Amino acid sequence: MDFPSEPFRIKVVEPIRRTTREEREKLIQNAGNNVFNIPADAIYVDLLTDSGTSAMSDNQWAGLMLGDESYAGSKNYYHFEATVRDIFGFEHIIPTHQGRVAENLLFSTLLEKGQIIPNNIHFDTTRANVEYNGGQALDLVIDEAYDPHLEHPFKGNMDLNKLERLIKNQGRHRIPLVMMTITNNSGGGQPVSMQNIRETRQLLKQYEIPLFFDACRFAENCYFIKEREEGYQDKPIKEIAGEIFSHGDGCTMSAKKDGLVNMGGFIGLNDDALSEQITNRLILIEGFPTYGGMAGRDMEAVSRGLQEVLNEDYLRFRISQVRNLGKMLDDQGVPILKPVGGHAIYLNAREFLPHIPQHQFPAQALTVALFREAGIRAVEIGGLMFGHKDPETGEDVFPELEMVRLAIPRRVYTTQHMVYVAESITKLYKEREKIKGLRLVHESPVLRHFTARLEEVEG
Ligand code: P71
């Protein structure tokens, strides 16, 4: 197994606490069997998200001290703008405090009611921003993405036949832009190939439809291209990134992922008129154009983080750490989504807990068991997150997949932590029939998984 060791050493430590099983029983009881309600300091290994949870480098921390908090024209903005332009190549760089604001600004400015935004798979906040602005968010990823057992090197690819059919049926005026999420988070952190990006670009060019990237995990996507796509083995990551974005008209980015920071984001784009419109709205809802929603020091940390994330030793370690956790689980027969993506492992809860019917939330039951047994926090991506009542029949509708996502924060946990996670899950798998299903006792009308309360079903 390719097991590159950490390309960093530890200068500052943050203690994490082991709780007793008794404590965890009480905590999960009080939390209504919902891990969102557990105080973070009672978690041993927190795999809830890889977003905003990165460890910054000494270089980034040093950058914070150089924060220029001038309202207008902060020197950190110019550094940020130059760095983003250097990597992404876009003419206009509009800072925002996180990704969803970039999406909000883009779609509230450009989308007209009844228009369609295709994507490989929209992330939740992208979909919500499209729909809130009266648009329709369509997922056009290749069919292979929906088979959790199928090994495919670029499961995030856009299905070009579906896209062309859509454009022909709807006409190009109903599609103000096409998005591509790299890597495709909602499909398991799967990469998109350069060939697919190029072909999508060529197709859209014929119809004069702009292409935008949701670039949150762009560096991880570049690493997969380097590893898996013919002709890229000897190219530096930055060059691969440059090629990707040269095919686009713009991007939205949550720097909380591959920006290696705890808060930050931006829009990059080439269209002067659109940039001006977005900037006017930015001033209304986020801030002056040279800071968006960020402090000067935050922009400095993003600039430095974006340079560090291109480092190949870092990316090799990062991608391997996630992959090796997957391998340790797979070797023990634990059912996971394959191939392993860039930022997370997904446990297949239906196969893990075949004795729990879907209406008893097997993925949530597994999430709860993981905390109770090992103090590990994951997130349910299944019936609790996506299930709903059909408005016409009143019947429960459940999603195809019941998954538990273990998202790995960047540069935070050591290999030994990953061994702990793998061993804990393997132990749980061996005793899986002891895990019981759950029943909802409280739910809110929207985004119920954040606040839901559940109880164990007896027997
Ligand atoms: C993740 C997140 C963070 C998250 C956001 C909302 C609910 C639960 C968790 C955020 C993304 C993302 C992609 C592809 C845009 C955003 C929003 N992901 N696009 O996976 O993955 O960025 O959080 O900075 O607003 O845990 P933002």
GROMACS .gro file of C-alpha atoms and ligand atoms in nm:
model
  486
    1MET     CA    1   0.000   0.000   0.000
    2ASP     CA    2   0.120   0.350  -0.086
    3PHE     CA    3   0.137   0.504   0.261
    4PRO     CA    4   0.307   0.843   0.240
    5SER     CA    5   0.368   0.981   0.586
    6GLU     CA    6   0.268   1.330   0.699
    7PRO     CA    7   0.459   1.603   0.507
    8PHE     CA    8   0.443   1.831   0.812
    9ARG     CA    9   0.531   1.817   1.177
   10ILE     CA   10   0.322   1.944   1.465
   11LYS     CA   11   0.408   2.278   1.627
   12VAL     CA   12   0.087   2.350   1.817
   13VAL     CA   13  -0.143   2.087   1.964
   14GLU     CA   14  -0.510   2.104   2.049
   15PRO     CA   15  -0.604   1.847   2.311
   16ILE     CA   16  -0.899   1.624   2.231
   17ARG     CA   17  -1.083   1.434   2.496
   18ARG     CA   18  -1.173   1.067   2.531
   19THR     CA   19  -1.510   1.035   2.702
   20THR     CA   20  -1.642   0.726   2.876
   21ARG     CA   21  -1.916   0.518   2.720
   22GLU     CA   22  -2.144   0.623   3.005
   23GLU     CA   23  -2.085   0.993   2.928
   24ARG     CA   24  -2.151   0.934   2.560
   25GLU     CA   25  -2.476   0.747   2.637
   26LYS     CA   26  -2.598   1.051   2.827
   27LEU     CA   27  -2.477   1.296   2.561
   28ILE     CA   28  -2.647   1.116   2.274
   29GLN     CA   29  -2.965   1.073   2.480
   30ASN     CA   30  -2.975   1.448   2.554
   31ALA     CA   31  -2.898   1.518   2.187
   32GLY     CA   32  -3.209   1.329   2.077
   33ASN     CA   33  -2.992   1.085   1.882
   34ASN     CA   34  -2.873   1.368   1.659
   35VAL     CA   35  -2.498   1.433   1.649
   36PHE     CA   36  -2.551   1.798   1.544
   37ASN     CA   37  -2.667   1.857   1.903
   38ILE     CA   38  -2.348   1.731   2.068
   39PRO     CA   39  -2.094   1.989   2.195
   40ALA     CA   40  -1.778   1.953   1.986
   41ASP     CA   41  -1.551   1.920   2.289
   42ALA     CA   42  -1.714   1.588   2.370
   43ILE     CA   43  -1.613   1.445   2.030
   44TYR     CA   44  -1.288   1.250   2.000
   45VAL     CA   45  -1.250   1.241   1.620
   46ASP     CA   46  -1.477   1.487   1.441
   47LEU     CA   47  -1.552   1.384   1.082
   48LEU     CA   48  -1.872   1.587   1.044
   49THR     CA   49  -1.721   1.795   0.764
   50ASP     CA   50  -1.397   1.884   0.588
   51SER     CA   51  -1.528   2.239   0.545
   52GLY     CA   52  -1.369   2.513   0.754
   53THR     CA   53  -1.197   2.252   0.969
   54SER     CA   54  -0.846   2.261   0.818
   55ALA     CA   55  -0.536   2.321   1.027
   56MET     CA   56  -0.354   2.632   0.906
   57SER     CA   57   0.022   2.627   0.855
   58ASP     CA   58   0.276   2.840   1.042
   59ASN     CA   59   0.300   3.043   0.722
   60GLN     CA   60  -0.075   3.114   0.729
   61TRP     CA   61  -0.071   3.203   1.099
   62ALA     CA   62   0.219   3.437   1.034
   63GLY     CA   63   0.011   3.593   0.755
   64LEU     CA   64  -0.265   3.676   1.004
   65MET     CA   65  -0.027   3.915   1.179
   66LEU     CA   66   0.015   4.101   0.852
   67GLY     CA   67  -0.358   4.166   0.829
   68ASP     CA   68  -0.432   4.513   0.693
   69GLU     CA   69  -0.779   4.596   0.818
   70SER     CA   70  -0.829   4.906   0.605
   71TYR     CA   71  -1.187   4.938   0.487
   72ALA     CA   72  -1.081   5.001   0.129
   73GLY     CA   73  -0.774   4.879  -0.059
   74SER     CA   74  -0.627   4.644   0.203
   75LYS     CA   75  -0.291   4.513   0.087
   76ASN     CA   76  -0.416   4.164   0.168
   77TYR     CA   77  -0.689   4.206  -0.091
   78TYR     CA   78  -0.432   4.279  -0.361
   79HIS     CA   79  -0.235   3.972  -0.260
   80PHE     CA   80  -0.554   3.766  -0.257
   81GLU     CA   81  -0.661   3.899  -0.598
   82ALA     CA   82  -0.319   3.835  -0.751
   83THR     CA   83  -0.301   3.481  -0.609
   84VAL     CA   84  -0.649   3.384  -0.722
   85ARG     CA   85  -0.589   3.534  -1.066
   86ASP     CA   86  -0.259   3.352  -1.095
   87ILE     CA   87  -0.414   3.012  -1.020
   88PHE     CA   88  -0.763   3.047  -1.165
   89GLY     CA   89  -0.694   3.297  -1.440
   90PHE     CA   90  -1.016   3.495  -1.411
   91GLU     CA   91  -1.022   3.868  -1.471
   92HIS     CA   92  -1.251   3.974  -1.186
   93ILE     CA   93  -1.209   3.839  -0.833
   94ILE     CA   94  -1.495   3.910  -0.593
   95PRO     CA   95  -1.433   3.813  -0.228
   96THR     CA   96  -1.712   3.662  -0.014
   97HIS     CA   97  -1.707   3.517   0.335
   98GLN     CA   98  -1.802   3.168   0.219
   99GLY     CA   99  -1.919   2.964  -0.078
  100ARG     CA  100  -2.293   2.996  -0.048
  101VAL     CA  101  -2.276   3.376  -0.065
  102ALA     CA  102  -2.083   3.347  -0.391
  103GLU     CA  103  -2.368   3.124  -0.516
  104ASN     CA  104  -2.633   3.362  -0.384
  105LEU     CA  105  -2.470   3.661  -0.558
  106LEU     CA  106  -2.426   3.475  -0.886
  107PHE     CA  107  -2.777   3.334  -0.910
  108SER     CA  108  -2.964   3.633  -0.768
  109THR     CA  109  -2.792   3.848  -1.032
  110LEU     CA  110  -2.805   3.631  -1.338
  111LEU     CA  111  -3.088   3.381  -1.307
  112GLU     CA  112  -3.434   3.457  -1.440
  113LYS     CA  113  -3.741   3.272  -1.313
  114GLY     CA  114  -3.804   2.945  -1.494
  115GLN     CA  115  -3.445   2.907  -1.614
  116ILE     CA  116  -3.242   2.588  -1.568
  117ILE     CA  117  -2.896   2.539  -1.416
  118PRO     CA  118  -2.743   2.200  -1.499
  119ASN     CA  119  -2.455   2.063  -1.290
  120ASN     CA  120  -2.292   1.722  -1.253
  121ILE     CA  121  -2.462   1.713  -0.910
  122HIS     CA  122  -2.557   2.034  -0.735
  123PHE     CA  123  -2.437   2.066  -0.379
  124ASP     CA  124  -2.725   2.142  -0.136
  125THR     CA  125  -2.646   2.515  -0.104
  126THR     CA  126  -2.610   2.556  -0.482
  127ARG     CA  127  -2.940   2.382  -0.544
  128ALA     CA  128  -3.105   2.593  -0.273
  129ASN     CA  129  -2.972   2.919  -0.422
  130VAL     CA  130  -3.089   2.821  -0.772
  131GLU     CA  131  -3.434   2.722  -0.650
  132TYR     CA  132  -3.473   3.021  -0.419
  133ASN     CA  133  -3.415   3.246  -0.719
  134GLY     CA  134  -3.688   3.072  -0.917
  135GLY     CA  135  -3.465   2.840  -1.120
  136GLN     CA  136  -3.454   2.466  -1.167
  137ALA     CA  137  -3.139   2.279  -1.055
  138LEU     CA  138  -3.072   1.970  -1.269
  139ASP     CA  139  -2.818   1.693  -1.199
  140LEU     CA  140  -2.668   1.552  -1.519
  141VAL     CA  141  -2.383   1.335  -1.391
  142ILE     CA  142  -2.303   1.008  -1.572
  143ASP     CA  143  -2.521   0.713  -1.462
  144GLU     CA  144  -2.216   0.529  -1.324
  145ALA     CA  145  -2.212   0.780  -1.036
  146TYR     CA  146  -2.522   0.623  -0.886
  147ASP     CA  147  -2.379   0.271  -0.856
  148PRO     CA  148  -2.189   0.251  -0.523
  149HIS     CA  149  -1.998  -0.063  -0.630
  150LEU     CA  150  -1.877   0.049  -0.969
  151GLU     CA  151  -1.510   0.145  -1.000
  152HIS     CA  152  -1.476   0.434  -1.248
  153PRO     CA  153  -1.185   0.681  -1.244
  154PHE     CA  154  -1.399   0.992  -1.304
  155LYS     CA  155  -1.738   0.928  -1.153
  156GLY     CA  156  -1.799   1.304  -1.132
  157ASN     CA  157  -1.814   1.344  -1.511
  158MET     CA  158  -2.099   1.526  -1.680
  159ASP     CA  159  -2.317   1.314  -1.908
  160LEU     CA  160  -2.276   1.502  -2.236
  161ASN     CA  161  -2.568   1.324  -2.404
  162LYS     CA  162  -2.802   1.432  -2.126
  163LEU     CA  163  -2.664   1.785  -2.147
  164GLU     CA  164  -2.700   1.814  -2.524
  165ARG     CA  165  -3.052   1.671  -2.514
  166LEU     CA  166  -3.146   1.925  -2.250
  167ILE     CA  167  -3.009   2.216  -2.451
  168LYS     CA  168  -3.184   2.097  -2.767
  169ASN     CA  169  -3.516   2.045  -2.589
  170GLN     CA  170  -3.514   2.362  -2.384
  171GLY     CA  171  -3.320   2.603  -2.606
  172ARG     CA  172  -3.006   2.779  -2.497
  173HIS     CA  173  -3.189   3.086  -2.365
  174ARG     CA  174  -3.335   2.885  -2.080
  175ILE     CA  175  -2.984   2.789  -1.964
  176PRO     CA  176  -2.787   3.096  -1.848
  177LEU     CA  177  -2.490   2.883  -1.744
  178VAL     CA  178  -2.377   2.528  -1.675
  179MET     CA  179  -2.193   2.439  -1.355
  180MET     CA  180  -1.944   2.165  -1.279
  181THR     CA  181  -1.864   2.074  -0.921
  182ILE     CA  182  -1.502   1.965  -0.881
  183THR     CA  183  -1.476   1.731  -0.706
  184ASN     CA  184  -1.839   1.623  -0.706
  185ASN     CA  185  -1.920   1.632  -0.334
  186SER     CA  186  -2.276   1.499  -0.347
  187GLY     CA  187  -2.161   1.206  -0.561
  188GLY     CA  188  -1.892   1.104  -0.309
  189GLY     CA  189  -1.611   1.354  -0.377
  190GLN     CA  190  -1.554   1.202  -0.721
  191PRO     CA  191  -1.335   1.383  -0.976
  192VAL     CA  192  -1.417   1.515  -1.322
  193SER     CA  193  -1.167   1.438  -1.600
  194MET     CA  194  -0.994   1.702  -1.810
  195GLN     CA  195  -1.136   1.535  -2.119
  196ASN     CA  196  -1.488   1.571  -1.983
  197ILE     CA  197  -1.424   1.935  -1.898
  198ARG     CA  198  -1.287   1.998  -2.247
  199GLU     CA  199  -1.579   1.823  -2.416
  200THR     CA  200  -1.833   2.003  -2.201
  201ARG     CA  201  -1.667   2.329  -2.298
  202GLN     CA  202  -1.678   2.244  -2.668
  203LEU     CA  203  -2.045   2.153  -2.651
  204LEU     CA  204  -2.137   2.469  -2.463
  205LYS     CA  205  -1.936   2.685  -2.702
  206GLN     CA  206  -2.159   2.577  -2.991
  207TYR     CA  207  -2.457   2.709  -2.800
  208GLU     CA  208  -2.277   3.007  -2.642
  209ILE     CA  209  -2.358   2.892  -2.289
  210PRO     CA  210  -2.104   2.991  -2.019
  211LEU     CA  211  -1.938   2.726  -1.803
  212PHE     CA  212  -1.880   2.791  -1.432
  213PHE     CA  213  -1.699   2.570  -1.183
  214ASP     CA  214  -1.792   2.508  -0.821
  215ALA     CA  215  -1.424   2.495  -0.732
  216CYS     CA  216  -1.429   2.405  -0.358
  217ARG     CA  217  -1.204   2.100  -0.398
  218PHE     CA  218  -1.028   2.189  -0.722
  219ALA     CA  219  -0.678   2.087  -0.609
  220GLU     CA  220  -0.796   1.740  -0.509
  221ASN     CA  221  -0.959   1.711  -0.853
  222CYS     CA  222  -0.629   1.814  -1.016
  223TYR     CA  223  -0.443   1.547  -0.822
  224PHE     CA  224  -0.680   1.277  -0.949
  225ILE     CA  225  -0.629   1.402  -1.306
  226LYS     CA  226  -0.254   1.384  -1.259
  227GLU     CA  227  -0.281   1.034  -1.119
  228ARG     CA  228  -0.540   0.888  -1.355
  229GLU     CA  229  -0.552   1.073  -1.685
  230GLU     CA  230  -0.318   1.007  -1.975
  231GLY     CA  231  -0.076   1.291  -2.039
  232TYR     CA  232  -0.089   1.462  -1.698
  233GLN     CA  233   0.158   1.252  -1.496
  234ASP     CA  234   0.439   1.502  -1.538
  235LYS     CA  235   0.240   1.824  -1.513
  236PRO     CA  236   0.252   2.037  -1.199
  237ILE     CA  237  -0.081   2.073  -1.017
  238LYS     CA  238  -0.089   2.446  -1.085
  239GLU     CA  239  -0.063   2.387  -1.457
  240ILE     CA  240  -0.348   2.135  -1.444
  241ALA     CA  241  -0.559   2.385  -1.250
  242GLY     CA  242  -0.476   2.653  -1.507
  243GLU     CA  243  -0.593   2.425  -1.785
  244ILE     CA  244  -0.919   2.340  -1.608
  245PHE     CA  245  -1.013   2.701  -1.546
  246SER     CA  246  -0.907   2.812  -1.895
  247HIS     CA  247  -1.214   2.617  -2.010
  248GLY     CA  248  -1.445   2.815  -1.781
  249ASP     CA  249  -1.603   3.158  -1.776
  250GLY     CA  250  -1.602   3.177  -1.400
  251CYS     CA  251  -1.621   2.995  -1.069
  252THR     CA  252  -1.761   3.005  -0.720
  253MET     CA  253  -1.534   2.888  -0.443
  254SER     CA  254  -1.572   2.807  -0.078
  255ALA     CA  255  -1.213   2.853   0.043
  256LYS     CA  256  -1.312   2.651   0.352
  257LYS     CA  257  -1.208   2.337   0.162
  258ASP     CA  258  -0.905   2.363  -0.068
  259GLY     CA  259  -0.830   2.718   0.050
  260LEU     CA  260  -0.710   2.553   0.374
  261VAL     CA  261  -0.880   2.818   0.589
  262ASN     CA  262  -1.160   2.828   0.840
  263MET     CA  263  -1.364   3.095   0.660
  264GLY     CA  264  -1.354   3.254   0.315
  265GLY     CA  265  -1.463   3.236  -0.047
  266PHE     CA  266  -1.487   3.419  -0.378
  267ILE     CA  267  -1.634   3.447  -0.724
  268GLY     CA  268  -1.400   3.458  -1.023
  269LEU     CA  269  -1.529   3.560  -1.364
  270ASN     CA  270  -1.442   3.727  -1.693
  271ASP     CA  271  -1.761   3.909  -1.793
  272ASP     CA  272  -1.724   4.282  -1.714
  273ALA     CA  273  -2.094   4.368  -1.701
  274LEU     CA  274  -2.186   4.069  -1.485
  275SER     CA  275  -1.896   4.144  -1.254
  276GLU     CA  276  -2.018   4.500  -1.208
  277GLN     CA  277  -2.372   4.388  -1.129
  278ILE     CA  278  -2.250   4.129  -0.880
  279THR     CA  279  -2.018   4.381  -0.717
  280ASN     CA  280  -2.305   4.623  -0.665
  281ARG     CA  281  -2.503   4.353  -0.489
  282LEU     CA  282  -2.192   4.250  -0.294
  283ILE     CA  283  -2.174   4.598  -0.142
  284LEU     CA  284  -2.534   4.562  -0.031
  285ILE     CA  285  -2.508   4.221   0.136
  286GLU     CA  286  -2.141   4.135   0.206
  287GLY     CA  287  -1.912   4.436   0.208
  288PHE     CA  288  -1.690   4.665   0.007
  289PRO     CA  289  -1.532   4.498  -0.300
  290THR     CA  290  -1.185   4.480  -0.144
  291TYR     CA  291  -1.295   4.264   0.147
  292GLY     CA  292  -1.632   4.098   0.072
  293GLY     CA  293  -1.717   3.940   0.403
  294MET     CA  294  -1.359   3.873   0.508
  295ALA     CA  295  -1.117   4.046   0.743
  296GLY     CA  296  -0.786   4.151   0.583
  297ARG     CA  297  -0.607   3.880   0.779
  298ASP     CA  298  -0.854   3.619   0.649
  299MET     CA  299  -0.773   3.714   0.290
  300GLU     CA  300  -0.403   3.675   0.368
  301ALA     CA  301  -0.466   3.325   0.505
  302VAL     CA  302  -0.663   3.231   0.192
  303SER     CA  303  -0.385   3.356  -0.039
  304ARG     CA  304  -0.128   3.148   0.145
  305GLY     CA  305  -0.359   2.846   0.173
  306LEU     CA  306  -0.428   2.845  -0.201
  307GLN     CA  307  -0.056   2.832  -0.271
  308GLU     CA  308   0.004   2.555  -0.018
  309VAL     CA  309  -0.277   2.335  -0.146
  310LEU     CA  310  -0.098   2.303  -0.482
  311ASN     CA  311   0.195   2.131  -0.312
  312GLU     CA  312   0.215   1.780  -0.441
  313ASP     CA  313   0.354   1.621  -0.125
  314TYR     CA  314   0.058   1.767   0.060
  315LEU     CA  315  -0.193   1.637  -0.198
  316ARG     CA  316  -0.032   1.292  -0.213
  317PHE     CA  317  -0.061   1.263   0.164
  318ARG     CA  318  -0.414   1.403   0.166
  319ILE     CA  319  -0.558   1.178  -0.104
  320SER     CA  320  -0.373   0.874   0.036
  321GLN     CA  321  -0.489   0.936   0.391
  322VAL     CA  322  -0.851   0.924   0.280
  323ARG     CA  323  -0.790   0.632   0.043
  324ASN     CA  324  -0.605   0.430   0.306
  325LEU     CA  325  -0.887   0.471   0.555
  326GLY     CA  326  -1.114   0.332   0.283
  327LYS     CA  327  -0.875   0.043   0.222
  328MET     CA  328  -0.852  -0.049   0.590
  329LEU     CA  329  -1.234  -0.067   0.601
  330ASP     CA  330  -1.270  -0.248   0.270
  331ASP     CA  331  -1.013  -0.509   0.376
  332GLN     CA  332  -1.234  -0.593   0.673
  333GLY     CA  333  -1.542  -0.626   0.453
  334VAL     CA  334  -1.704  -0.302   0.568
  335PRO     CA  335  -1.931  -0.180   0.285
  336ILE     CA  336  -1.814   0.156   0.148
  337LEU     CA  337  -1.882   0.365  -0.164
  338LYS     CA  338  -1.624   0.300  -0.435
  339PRO     CA  339  -1.391   0.424  -0.556
  340VAL     CA  340  -1.290   0.637  -0.259
  341GLY     CA  341  -1.322   1.009  -0.341
  342GLY     CA  342  -1.105   1.301  -0.239
  343HIS     CA  343  -1.236   1.417   0.096
  344ALA     CA  344  -1.448   1.150   0.256
  345ILE     CA  345  -1.539   0.785   0.303
  346TYR     CA  346  -1.903   0.691   0.267
  347LEU     CA  347  -2.033   0.389   0.457
  348ASN     CA  348  -2.316   0.209   0.281
  349ALA     CA  349  -2.565   0.183   0.567
  350ARG     CA  350  -2.817  -0.040   0.391
  351GLU     CA  351  -2.551  -0.307   0.348
  352PHE     CA  352  -2.398  -0.240   0.690
  353LEU     CA  353  -2.735  -0.275   0.869
  354PRO     CA  354  -2.958  -0.492   0.647
  355HIS     CA  355  -3.181  -0.570   0.947
  356ILE     CA  356  -3.292  -0.206   0.981
  357PRO     CA  357  -3.564  -0.105   0.732
  358GLN     CA  358  -3.519   0.228   0.559
  359HIS     CA  359  -3.806   0.396   0.745
  360GLN     CA  360  -3.605   0.335   1.065
  361PHE     CA  361  -3.313   0.545   0.936
  362PRO     CA  362  -3.026   0.292   0.916
  363ALA     CA  363  -2.766   0.559   0.825
  364GLN     CA  364  -2.865   0.772   1.122
  365ALA     CA  365  -2.864   0.464   1.347
  366LEU     CA  366  -2.508   0.392   1.233
  367THR     CA  367  -2.404   0.756   1.289
  368VAL     CA  368  -2.541   0.741   1.643
  369ALA     CA  369  -2.372   0.404   1.713
  370LEU     CA  370  -2.039   0.541   1.591
  371PHE     CA  371  -2.055   0.824   1.840
  372ARG     CA  372  -2.180   0.605   2.122
  373GLU     CA  373  -1.917   0.335   2.073
  374ALA     CA  374  -1.615   0.544   1.976
  375GLY     CA  375  -1.677   0.919   2.016
  376ILE     CA  376  -1.648   0.964   1.639
  377ARG     CA  377  -1.882   1.213   1.471
  378ALA     CA  378  -1.990   1.148   1.112
  379VAL     CA  379  -2.289   1.279   0.921
  380GLU     CA  380  -2.596   1.100   0.790
  381ILE     CA  381  -2.665   1.139   0.419
  382GLY     CA  382  -2.978   0.935   0.371
  383GLY     CA  383  -3.340   0.917   0.474
  384LEU     CA  384  -3.314   1.172   0.752
  385MET     CA  385  -3.144   1.433   0.529
  386PHE     CA  386  -3.336   1.369   0.207
  387GLY     CA  387  -3.650   1.172   0.302
  388HIS     CA  388  -3.981   1.360   0.293
  389LYS     CA  389  -4.354   1.314   0.273
  390ASP     CA  390  -4.501   1.317  -0.076
  391PRO     CA  391  -4.719   1.631  -0.077
  392GLU     CA  392  -4.991   1.453  -0.275
  393THR     CA  393  -5.010   1.103  -0.128
  394GLY     CA  394  -4.870   1.188   0.218
  395GLU     CA  395  -4.649   0.881   0.194
  396ASP     CA  396  -4.283   0.872   0.301
  397VAL     CA  397  -4.036   0.899   0.013
  398PHE     CA  398  -3.678   0.782   0.075
  399PRO     CA  399  -3.360   0.845  -0.124
  400GLU     CA  400  -3.187   0.570  -0.320
  401LEU     CA  401  -2.874   0.567  -0.105
  402GLU     CA  402  -2.837   0.550   0.275
  403MET     CA  403  -2.487   0.674   0.349
  404VAL     CA  404  -2.280   0.783   0.646
  405ARG     CA  405  -2.012   1.032   0.544
  406LEU     CA  406  -1.677   1.039   0.724
  407ALA     CA  407  -1.529   1.367   0.597
  408ILE     CA  408  -1.161   1.406   0.673
  409PRO     CA  409  -1.043   1.754   0.780
  410ARG     CA  410  -0.721   1.865   0.610
  411ARG     CA  411  -0.389   1.836   0.802
  412VAL     CA  412  -0.576   1.776   1.130
  413TYR     CA  413  -0.567   1.408   1.216
  414THR     CA  414  -0.273   1.169   1.208
  415THR     CA  415  -0.254   0.827   1.050
  416GLN     CA  416  -0.301   0.674   1.394
  417HIS     CA  417  -0.634   0.856   1.428
  418MET     CA  418  -0.737   0.695   1.100
  419VAL     CA  419  -0.638   0.354   1.236
  420TYR     CA  420  -0.854   0.425   1.540
  421VAL     CA  421  -1.148   0.516   1.314
  422ALA     CA  422  -1.102   0.203   1.100
  423GLU     CA  423  -1.075  -0.026   1.403
  424SER     CA  424  -1.379   0.128   1.572
  425ILE     CA  425  -1.593   0.090   1.261
  426THR     CA  426  -1.471  -0.265   1.204
  427LYS     CA  427  -1.565  -0.357   1.562
  428LEU     CA  428  -1.906  -0.200   1.513
  429TYR     CA  429  -1.948  -0.397   1.190
  430LYS     CA  430  -1.877  -0.724   1.371
  431GLU     CA  431  -2.147  -0.644   1.625
  432ARG     CA  432  -2.383  -0.480   1.380
  433GLU     CA  433  -2.695  -0.677   1.469
  434LYS     CA  434  -2.697  -0.506   1.810
  435ILE     CA  435  -2.765  -0.167   1.645
  436LYS     CA  436  -3.130  -0.067   1.658
  437GLY     CA  437  -3.341   0.145   1.423
  438LEU     CA  438  -3.469   0.492   1.508
  439ARG     CA  439  -3.801   0.673   1.500
  440LEU     CA  440  -3.852   1.050   1.457
  441VAL     CA  441  -4.005   1.225   1.757
  442HIS     CA  442  -3.949   1.583   1.639
  443GLU     CA  443  -3.887   1.731   1.296
  444SER     CA  444  -3.888   2.078   1.144
  445PRO     CA  445  -4.047   2.150   0.804
  446VAL     CA  446  -3.717   2.226   0.621
  447LEU     CA  447  -3.366   2.083   0.658
  448ARG     CA  448  -3.493   1.853   0.930
  449HIS     CA  449  -3.167   1.662   0.978
  450PHE     CA  450  -3.007   1.960   1.158
  451THR     CA  451  -3.265   1.975   1.436
  452ALA     CA  452  -3.449   1.640   1.431
  453ARG     CA  453  -3.487   1.436   1.751
  454LEU     CA  454  -3.520   1.059   1.737
  455GLU     CA  455  -3.560   0.764   1.969
  456GLU     CA  456  -3.458   0.401   1.946
  457VAL     CA  457  -3.710   0.153   1.823
  458GLU     CA  458  -3.731  -0.139   2.068
  459GLY     CA  459  -3.715  -0.501   1.958
  460P71     C1  460  -1.971   1.997   0.335
  460P71     C2  461  -1.997   2.141   0.308
  460P71     C3  462  -2.036   2.228   0.422
  460P71     C4  463  -2.182   2.219   0.446
  460P71     C5  464  -2.263   2.318   0.392
  460P71     C6  465  -2.400   2.312   0.413
  460P71     C7  466  -2.457   2.208   0.483
  460P71     C8  467  -2.375   2.110   0.537
  460P71     C9  468  -2.238   2.116   0.517
  460P71    C10  469  -2.011   2.302   0.130
  460P71    C11  470  -2.010   2.328  -0.010
  460P71    C12  471  -1.971   2.227  -0.105
  460P71    C13  472  -1.979   2.254  -0.241
  460P71    C14  473  -1.938   2.151  -0.341
  460P71    C15  474  -2.057   2.474  -0.196
  460P71    C16  475  -2.052   2.454  -0.060
  460P71    C17  476  -2.094   2.566   0.031
  460P71     N1  477  -1.988   2.181   0.181
  460P71     N2  478  -2.021   2.375  -0.284
  460P71     O1  479  -1.952   1.922   0.237
  460P71     O2  480  -1.926   2.108  -0.064
  460P71     O3  481  -1.983   2.630   0.082
  460P71     O4  482  -2.018   2.611   0.331
  460P71     O5  483  -1.861   2.781   0.230
  460P71     O6  484  -2.106   2.810   0.206
  460P71     O7  485  -1.967   1.958   0.453
  460P71     P1  486  -1.992   2.712   0.222
   0.00000   0.00000   0.00000
